Tab-separated table of N, CA and C and ligand atoms in Angstrom:
chain	number	residue	atom	x	y	z
A	278	MET	N	-14.118	5.078	5.854
A	278	MET	CA	-12.993	5.311	4.948
A	278	MET	C	-11.900	6.110	5.640
A	279	ALA	N	-10.721	5.804	5.298
A	279	ALA	CA	-9.602	6.524	5.877
A	279	ALA	C	-9.383	7.817	5.098
A	280	ILE	N	-8.620	8.686	5.693
A	280	ILE	CA	-8.379	9.982	5.072
A	280	ILE	C	-7.074	9.917	4.283
A	281	ALA	N	-7.113	10.335	3.064
A	281	ALA	CA	-5.906	10.397	2.261
A	281	ALA	C	-5.663	11.844	1.880
A	282	LYS	N	-4.436	12.283	2.070
A	282	LYS	CA	-4.111	13.664	1.695
A	282	LYS	C	-3.724	13.696	0.233
A	283	ILE	N	-4.637	14.168	-0.580
A	283	ILE	CA	-4.413	14.189	-2.015
A	283	ILE	C	-4.729	15.588	-2.507
A	284	LYS	N	-3.814	16.163	-3.266
A	284	LYS	CA	-4.090	17.472	-3.845
A	284	LYS	C	-5.179	17.321	-4.902
A	285	PRO	N	-6.170	18.188	-4.872
A	285	PRO	CA	-7.278	18.053	-5.819
A	285	PRO	C	-6.825	18.187	-7.268
A	286	ALA	N	-5.840	19.034	-7.512
A	286	ALA	CA	-5.422	19.280	-8.884
A	286	ALA	C	-4.607	18.120	-9.446
A	287	GLU	N	-4.188	17.255	-8.587
A	287	GLU	CA	-3.271	16.212	-9.024
A	287	GLU	C	-3.808	14.865	-8.554
A	288	PRO	N	-4.722	14.304	-9.311
A	288	PRO	CA	-5.360	13.085	-8.834
A	288	PRO	C	-4.365	11.935	-8.748
A	289	VAL	N	-4.286	11.361	-7.604
A	289	VAL	CA	-3.361	10.254	-7.393
A	289	VAL	C	-4.181	9.030	-7.045
A	290	ARG	N	-4.004	8.014	-7.818
A	290	ARG	CA	-4.679	6.771	-7.471
A	290	ARG	C	-3.802	5.988	-6.511
A	291	ILE	N	-4.353	5.664	-5.409
A	291	ILE	CA	-3.612	4.827	-4.472
A	291	ILE	C	-4.017	3.392	-4.728
A	292	ASP	N	-3.079	2.637	-5.184
A	292	ASP	CA	-3.404	1.281	-5.591
A	292	ASP	C	-3.072	0.251	-4.527
A	293	LEU	N	-2.664	0.726	-3.397
A	293	LEU	CA	-2.347	-0.224	-2.348
A	293	LEU	C	-3.610	-0.592	-1.598
A	294	LYS	N	-3.672	-1.817	-1.211
A	294	LYS	CA	-4.844	-2.278	-0.496
A	294	LYS	C	-4.415	-2.951	0.792
A	295	LYS	N	-5.386	-3.047	1.643
A	295	LYS	CA	-5.174	-3.753	2.885
A	295	LYS	C	-4.645	-5.149	2.578
A	296	GLU	N	-3.675	-5.557	3.352
A	296	GLU	CA	-3.076	-6.886	3.220
A	296	GLU	C	-2.067	-6.995	2.094
A	297	ASP	N	-1.855	-5.929	1.350
A	297	ASP	CA	-0.749	-5.959	0.403
A	297	ASP	C	0.569	-6.025	1.158
A	298	THR	N	1.516	-6.709	0.591
A	298	THR	CA	2.869	-6.643	1.124
A	298	THR	C	3.611	-5.547	0.396
A	299	VAL	N	4.192	-4.632	1.140
A	299	VAL	CA	4.870	-3.514	0.503
A	299	VAL	C	6.302	-3.415	1.011
A	300	LYS	N	7.109	-2.749	0.238
A	300	LYS	CA	8.473	-2.450	0.647
A	300	LYS	C	8.605	-0.941	0.777
A	301	VAL	N	9.191	-0.506	1.868
A	301	VAL	CA	9.373	0.929	2.087
A	301	VAL	C	10.580	1.392	1.289
A	302	MET	N	10.366	2.404	0.443
A	302	MET	CA	11.409	2.799	-0.485
A	302	MET	C	12.217	3.990	-0.005
A	303	SER	N	11.712	4.736	0.944
A	303	SER	CA	12.456	5.918	1.366
A	303	SER	C	12.166	6.199	2.824
A	304	GLY	N	12.986	7.029	3.408
A	304	GLY	CA	12.778	7.411	4.793
A	304	GLY	C	13.510	6.514	5.765
A	305	ARG	N	13.195	6.709	7.003
A	305	ARG	CA	13.881	6.041	8.102
A	305	ARG	C	13.822	4.530	7.982
A	306	ASP	N	12.723	4.029	7.455
A	306	ASP	CA	12.529	2.589	7.428
A	306	ASP	C	12.722	2.018	6.037
A	307	SER	N	13.483	2.709	5.222
A	307	SER	CA	13.609	2.239	3.854
A	307	SER	C	14.245	0.854	3.816
A	308	GLY	N	13.713	0.041	2.979
A	308	GLY	CA	14.220	-1.312	2.836
A	308	GLY	C	13.414	-2.339	3.591
A	309	LYS	N	12.628	-1.876	4.545
A	309	LYS	CA	11.816	-2.827	5.279
A	309	LYS	C	10.599	-3.239	4.461
A	310	THR	N	10.134	-4.404	4.740
A	310	THR	CA	8.896	-4.816	4.116
A	310	THR	C	7.864	-5.104	5.200
A	311	GLY	N	6.629	-4.984	4.831
A	311	GLY	CA	5.560	-5.254	5.790
A	311	GLY	C	4.241	-5.247	5.075
A	312	ARG	N	3.218	-5.457	5.839
A	312	ARG	CA	1.889	-5.451	5.260
A	312	ARG	C	1.260	-4.089	5.490
A	313	VAL	N	0.480	-3.669	4.506
A	313	VAL	CA	-0.311	-2.460	4.682
A	313	VAL	C	-1.497	-2.819	5.562
A	314	LEU	N	-1.598	-2.157	6.684
A	314	LEU	CA	-2.636	-2.549	7.625
A	314	LEU	C	-3.948	-1.838	7.370
A	315	VAL	N	-3.856	-0.574	6.998
A	315	VAL	CA	-5.074	0.205	6.813
A	315	VAL	C	-5.024	0.857	5.448
A	316	GLU	N	-6.018	0.621	4.680
A	316	GLU	CA	-6.048	1.172	3.344
A	316	GLU	C	-5.935	2.689	3.394
A	317	HIS	N	-5.085	3.247	2.577
A	317	HIS	CA	-4.858	4.670	2.409
A	317	HIS	C	-4.067	5.289	3.554
A	318	VAL	N	-3.988	4.671	4.661
A	318	VAL	CA	-3.231	5.272	5.760
A	318	VAL	C	-1.810	4.736	5.779
A	319	MET	N	-1.619	3.576	5.202
A	319	MET	CA	-0.300	3.024	4.996
A	319	MET	C	0.433	2.738	6.293
A	320	MET	N	-0.273	2.124	7.169
A	320	MET	CA	0.415	1.676	8.367
A	320	MET	C	1.224	0.435	8.013
A	321	VAL	N	2.405	0.374	8.508
A	321	VAL	CA	3.209	-0.816	8.312
A	321	VAL	C	3.364	-1.496	9.654
A	322	LYS	N	3.191	-2.762	9.633
A	322	LYS	CA	3.070	-3.539	10.862
A	322	LYS	C	4.230	-3.318	11.821
A	323	ARG	N	5.413	-3.201	11.312
A	323	ARG	CA	6.586	-3.104	12.161
A	323	ARG	C	6.589	-1.855	13.021
A	324	HIS	N	5.833	-0.890	12.616
A	324	HIS	CA	5.887	0.374	13.348
A	324	HIS	C	4.962	0.391	14.540
A	325	THR	N	4.014	-0.465	14.579
A	325	THR	CA	2.979	-0.338	15.590
A	325	THR	C	3.412	-1.006	16.876
A	326	ARG	N	3.779	-0.196	17.784
A	326	ARG	CA	4.187	-0.691	19.096
A	326	ARG	C	3.717	0.278	20.146
A	327	PRO	N	2.955	-0.175	21.090
A	327	PRO	CA	2.534	0.738	22.145
A	327	PRO	C	3.728	1.144	22.999
A	328	ASN	N	3.757	2.405	23.382
A	328	ASN	CA	4.813	2.879	24.272
A	328	ASN	C	4.182	3.732	25.355
A	329	PRO	N	3.790	3.139	26.447
A	329	PRO	CA	3.044	3.873	27.485
A	329	PRO	C	3.858	5.015	28.070
A	330	ALA	N	5.160	4.890	28.127
A	330	ALA	CA	5.982	5.946	28.709
A	330	ALA	C	5.886	7.237	27.918
A	331	LYS	N	5.678	7.116	26.622
A	331	LYS	CA	5.561	8.312	25.790
A	331	LYS	C	4.129	8.586	25.378
A	332	GLN	N	3.193	7.970	26.060
A	332	GLN	CA	1.774	8.190	25.778
A	332	GLN	C	1.410	7.787	24.367
A	333	ILE	N	2.111	6.840	23.823
A	333	ILE	CA	1.798	6.391	22.471
A	333	ILE	C	1.021	5.089	22.558
A	334	LYS	N	-0.112	5.110	21.945
A	334	LYS	CA	-0.903	3.892	21.901
A	334	LYS	C	-0.511	3.086	20.666
A	335	GLY	N	-0.691	1.821	20.762
A	335	GLY	CA	-0.470	1.002	19.588
A	335	GLY	C	-1.604	1.193	18.602
A	336	GLY	N	-1.357	0.845	17.382
A	336	GLY	CA	-2.433	0.900	16.408
A	336	GLY	C	-2.401	2.156	15.579
A	337	ILE	N	-3.557	2.509	15.077
A	337	ILE	CA	-3.668	3.549	14.066
A	337	ILE	C	-3.171	4.900	14.557
A	338	ALA	N	-3.364	5.185	15.836
A	338	ALA	CA	-3.050	6.513	16.337
A	338	ALA	C	-1.560	6.740	16.538
A	339	GLU	N	-0.770	5.737	16.340
A	339	GLU	CA	0.643	5.903	16.638
A	339	GLU	C	1.299	6.910	15.708
A	340	ARG	N	2.191	7.693	16.281
A	340	ARG	CA	2.716	8.863	15.591
A	340	ARG	C	3.455	8.521	14.301
A	341	GLU	N	4.431	7.667	14.384
A	341	GLU	CA	5.236	7.454	13.191
A	341	GLU	C	4.732	6.314	12.315
A	342	SER	N	3.523	5.903	12.558
A	342	SER	CA	3.017	4.777	11.798
A	342	SER	C	2.638	5.067	10.349
A	343	PRO	N	1.930	6.184	10.096
A	343	PRO	CA	1.471	6.349	8.708
A	343	PRO	C	2.647	6.582	7.770
A	344	ILE	N	2.576	5.983	6.645
A	344	ILE	CA	3.622	6.127	5.639
A	344	ILE	C	2.955	6.583	4.355
A	345	ALA	N	3.569	7.546	3.700
A	345	ALA	CA	2.980	8.032	2.459
A	345	ALA	C	2.984	6.925	1.425
A	346	ALA	N	1.919	6.876	0.672
A	346	ALA	CA	1.795	5.823	-0.327
A	346	ALA	C	2.927	5.893	-1.340
A	347	SER	N	3.441	7.114	-1.565
A	347	SER	CA	4.487	7.269	-2.569
A	347	SER	C	5.816	6.697	-2.090
A	348	ASN	N	5.900	6.376	-0.818
A	348	ASN	CA	7.162	5.878	-0.292
A	348	ASN	C	7.224	4.361	-0.205
A	349	VAL	N	6.182	3.736	-0.638
A	349	VAL	CA	6.217	2.275	-0.592
A	349	VAL	C	5.915	1.712	-1.980
A	350	MET	N	6.422	0.532	-2.214
A	350	MET	CA	6.097	-0.171	-3.447
A	350	MET	C	5.573	-1.545	-3.082
A	351	ILE	N	4.709	-2.027	-3.921
A	351	ILE	CA	4.129	-3.338	-3.648
A	351	ILE	C	5.145	-4.422	-3.983
A	352	VAL	N	5.139	-5.462	-3.192
A	352	VAL	CA	6.021	-6.590	-3.458
A	352	VAL	C	5.220	-7.635	-4.225
A	353	CYS	N	5.711	-7.944	-5.412
A	353	CYS	CA	4.998	-8.864	-6.282
A	353	CYS	C	5.124	-10.293	-5.768
A	354	PRO	N	4.024	-10.995	-5.670
A	354	PRO	CA	4.101	-12.395	-5.236
A	354	PRO	C	4.703	-13.298	-6.312
A	355	GLY	N	4.711	-12.827	-7.553
A	355	GLY	CA	5.240	-13.646	-8.625
A	355	GLY	C	6.758	-13.594	-8.704
A	356	CYS	N	7.328	-12.392	-8.748
A	356	CYS	CA	8.774	-12.274	-8.905
A	356	CYS	C	9.453	-11.823	-7.620
A	357	ASN	N	8.664	-11.564	-6.578
A	357	ASN	CA	9.211	-11.268	-5.261
A	357	ASN	C	10.069	-10.015	-5.239
A	358	LYS	N	9.722	-9.049	-6.074
A	358	LYS	CA	10.446	-7.791	-6.096
A	358	LYS	C	9.478	-6.651	-5.824
A	359	ALA	N	10.028	-5.534	-5.395
A	359	ALA	CA	9.210	-4.330	-5.272
A	359	ALA	C	8.976	-3.802	-6.673
A	360	VAL	N	7.731	-3.724	-7.055
A	360	VAL	CA	7.428	-3.394	-8.434
A	360	VAL	C	6.392	-2.281	-8.494
A	361	ARG	N	6.314	-1.684	-9.667
A	361	ARG	CA	5.225	-0.754	-9.911
A	361	ARG	C	4.024	-1.548	-10.401
A	362	ILE	N	2.889	-0.910	-10.266
A	362	ILE	CA	1.642	-1.601	-10.565
A	362	ILE	C	1.148	-1.196	-11.945
A	363	ALA	N	0.837	-2.180	-12.740
A	363	ALA	CA	0.167	-1.921	-14.000
A	363	ALA	C	-1.289	-2.320	-13.839
A	364	HIS	N	-2.100	-1.808	-14.714
A	364	HIS	CA	-3.514	-2.153	-14.632
A	364	HIS	C	-3.942	-2.907	-15.873
A	365	HIS	N	-4.655	-3.941	-15.634
A	365	HIS	CA	-5.167	-4.735	-16.720
A	365	HIS	C	-6.673	-4.537	-16.738
A	366	VAL	N	-7.172	-4.152	-17.871
A	366	VAL	CA	-8.605	-3.884	-17.948
A	366	VAL	C	-9.294	-5.049	-18.647
A	367	ASP	N	-10.172	-5.650	-17.933
A	367	ASP	CA	-10.937	-6.761	-18.501
A	367	ASP	C	-12.267	-6.247	-19.027
A	368	GLN	N	-12.623	-6.714	-20.186
A	368	GLN	CA	-13.954	-6.406	-20.716
A	368	GLN	C	-14.923	-7.470	-20.220
A	369	LEU	N	-15.940	-7.003	-19.554
A	369	LEU	CA	-16.936	-7.943	-19.053
A	369	LEU	C	-18.163	-7.887	-19.941
A	370	PRO	N	-18.928	-8.952	-19.968
A	370	PRO	CA	-20.178	-8.926	-20.736
A	370	PRO	C	-21.073	-7.784	-20.279
A	371	GLY	N	-21.744	-7.154	-21.228
A	371	GLY	CA	-22.609	-6.037	-20.877
A	371	GLY	C	-21.883	-4.704	-20.929
A	372	GLY	N	-20.688	-4.689	-21.550
A	372	GLY	CA	-19.970	-3.432	-21.726
A	372	GLY	C	-19.271	-2.926	-20.488
A	373	LYS	N	-19.262	-3.698	-19.447
A	373	LYS	CA	-18.581	-3.255	-18.234
A	373	LYS	C	-17.102	-3.616	-18.306
A	374	THR	N	-16.333	-2.896	-17.543
A	374	THR	CA	-14.919	-3.211	-17.465
A	374	THR	C	-14.534	-3.435	-16.015
A	375	ARG	N	-13.501	-4.201	-15.852
A	375	ARG	CA	-12.993	-4.419	-14.501
A	375	ARG	C	-11.491	-4.234	-14.533
A	376	ARG	N	-11.007	-3.443	-13.616
A	376	ARG	CA	-9.568	-3.202	-13.564
A	376	ARG	C	-8.937	-4.127	-12.533
A	377	THR	N	-7.910	-4.802	-12.947
A	377	THR	CA	-7.164	-5.609	-11.990
A	377	THR	C	-5.726	-5.125	-11.975
A	378	ARG	N	-5.087	-5.286	-10.869
A	378	ARG	CA	-3.717	-4.831	-10.721
A	378	ARG	C	-2.765	-5.977	-11.057
A	379	VAL	N	-1.792	-5.684	-11.876
A	379	VAL	CA	-0.820	-6.708	-12.238
A	379	VAL	C	0.586	-6.142	-12.060
A	380	CYS	N	1.529	-7.041	-11.919
A	380	CYS	CA	2.936	-6.668	-11.804
A	380	CYS	C	3.437	-6.139	-13.141
A	381	ARG	N	4.166	-5.019	-13.103
A	381	ARG	CA	4.644	-4.435	-14.336
A	381	ARG	C	5.812	-5.239	-14.914
A	382	LYS	N	6.434	-6.012	-14.078
A	382	LYS	CA	7.583	-6.776	-14.576
A	382	LYS	C	7.189	-8.148	-15.112
A	383	CYS	N	6.474	-8.907	-14.298
A	383	CYS	CA	6.207	-10.290	-14.717
A	383	CYS	C	4.746	-10.524	-15.078
A	384	GLY	N	3.897	-9.562	-14.811
A	384	GLY	CA	2.504	-9.709	-15.206
A	384	GLY	C	1.649	-10.504	-14.249
A	385	ALA	N	2.198	-10.899	-13.137
A	385	ALA	CA	1.410	-11.676	-12.177
A	385	ALA	C	0.309	-10.800	-11.594
A	386	ALA	N	-0.826	-11.406	-11.355
A	386	ALA	CA	-1.945	-10.663	-10.767
A	386	ALA	C	-1.613	-10.326	-9.320
A	387	LEU	N	-1.894	-9.085	-8.952
A	387	LEU	CA	-1.638	-8.667	-7.580
A	387	LEU	C	-2.889	-8.720	-6.724
A	388	ASP	N	-4.019	-8.870	-7.366
A	388	ASP	CA	-5.272	-8.945	-6.620
A	388	ASP	C	-5.627	-10.382	-6.368
A	389	LYS	N	-5.963	-10.638	-5.113
A	389	LYS	CA	-6.470	-11.965	-4.827
A	389	LYS	C	-7.941	-12.000	-5.211
A	390	LYS	N	-8.318	-13.105	-5.755
A	390	LYS	CA	-9.707	-13.211	-6.179
A	390	LYS	C	-10.633	-13.371	-4.979
B	168	ZN	ZN1	6.217	-9.704	-10.683
């Protein structure tokens, strides 16, 4: 599991998953879109570039790669916009529930089956 910096008093659910397409909402790379490469670490593909001259390796260890989850929004496959995530709770037989992520605007499912 990756490490997420979360204040204990303020539980934050990170709803982004590996392979989600996200849009960066703030910071140096605001407006760019990319895929979340590592769950909870929020690497965006465009940032990962090895730079041997500066001793930067490509991949997870790269300095400016991690992006705070609060700075990105998921791009809905249904309406193609950066949207907030709503949760749809399904009642399953046996009293169990299953939470699925849906687009808050158009209701399209964000989870691939
Ligand atoms: Zn949508």
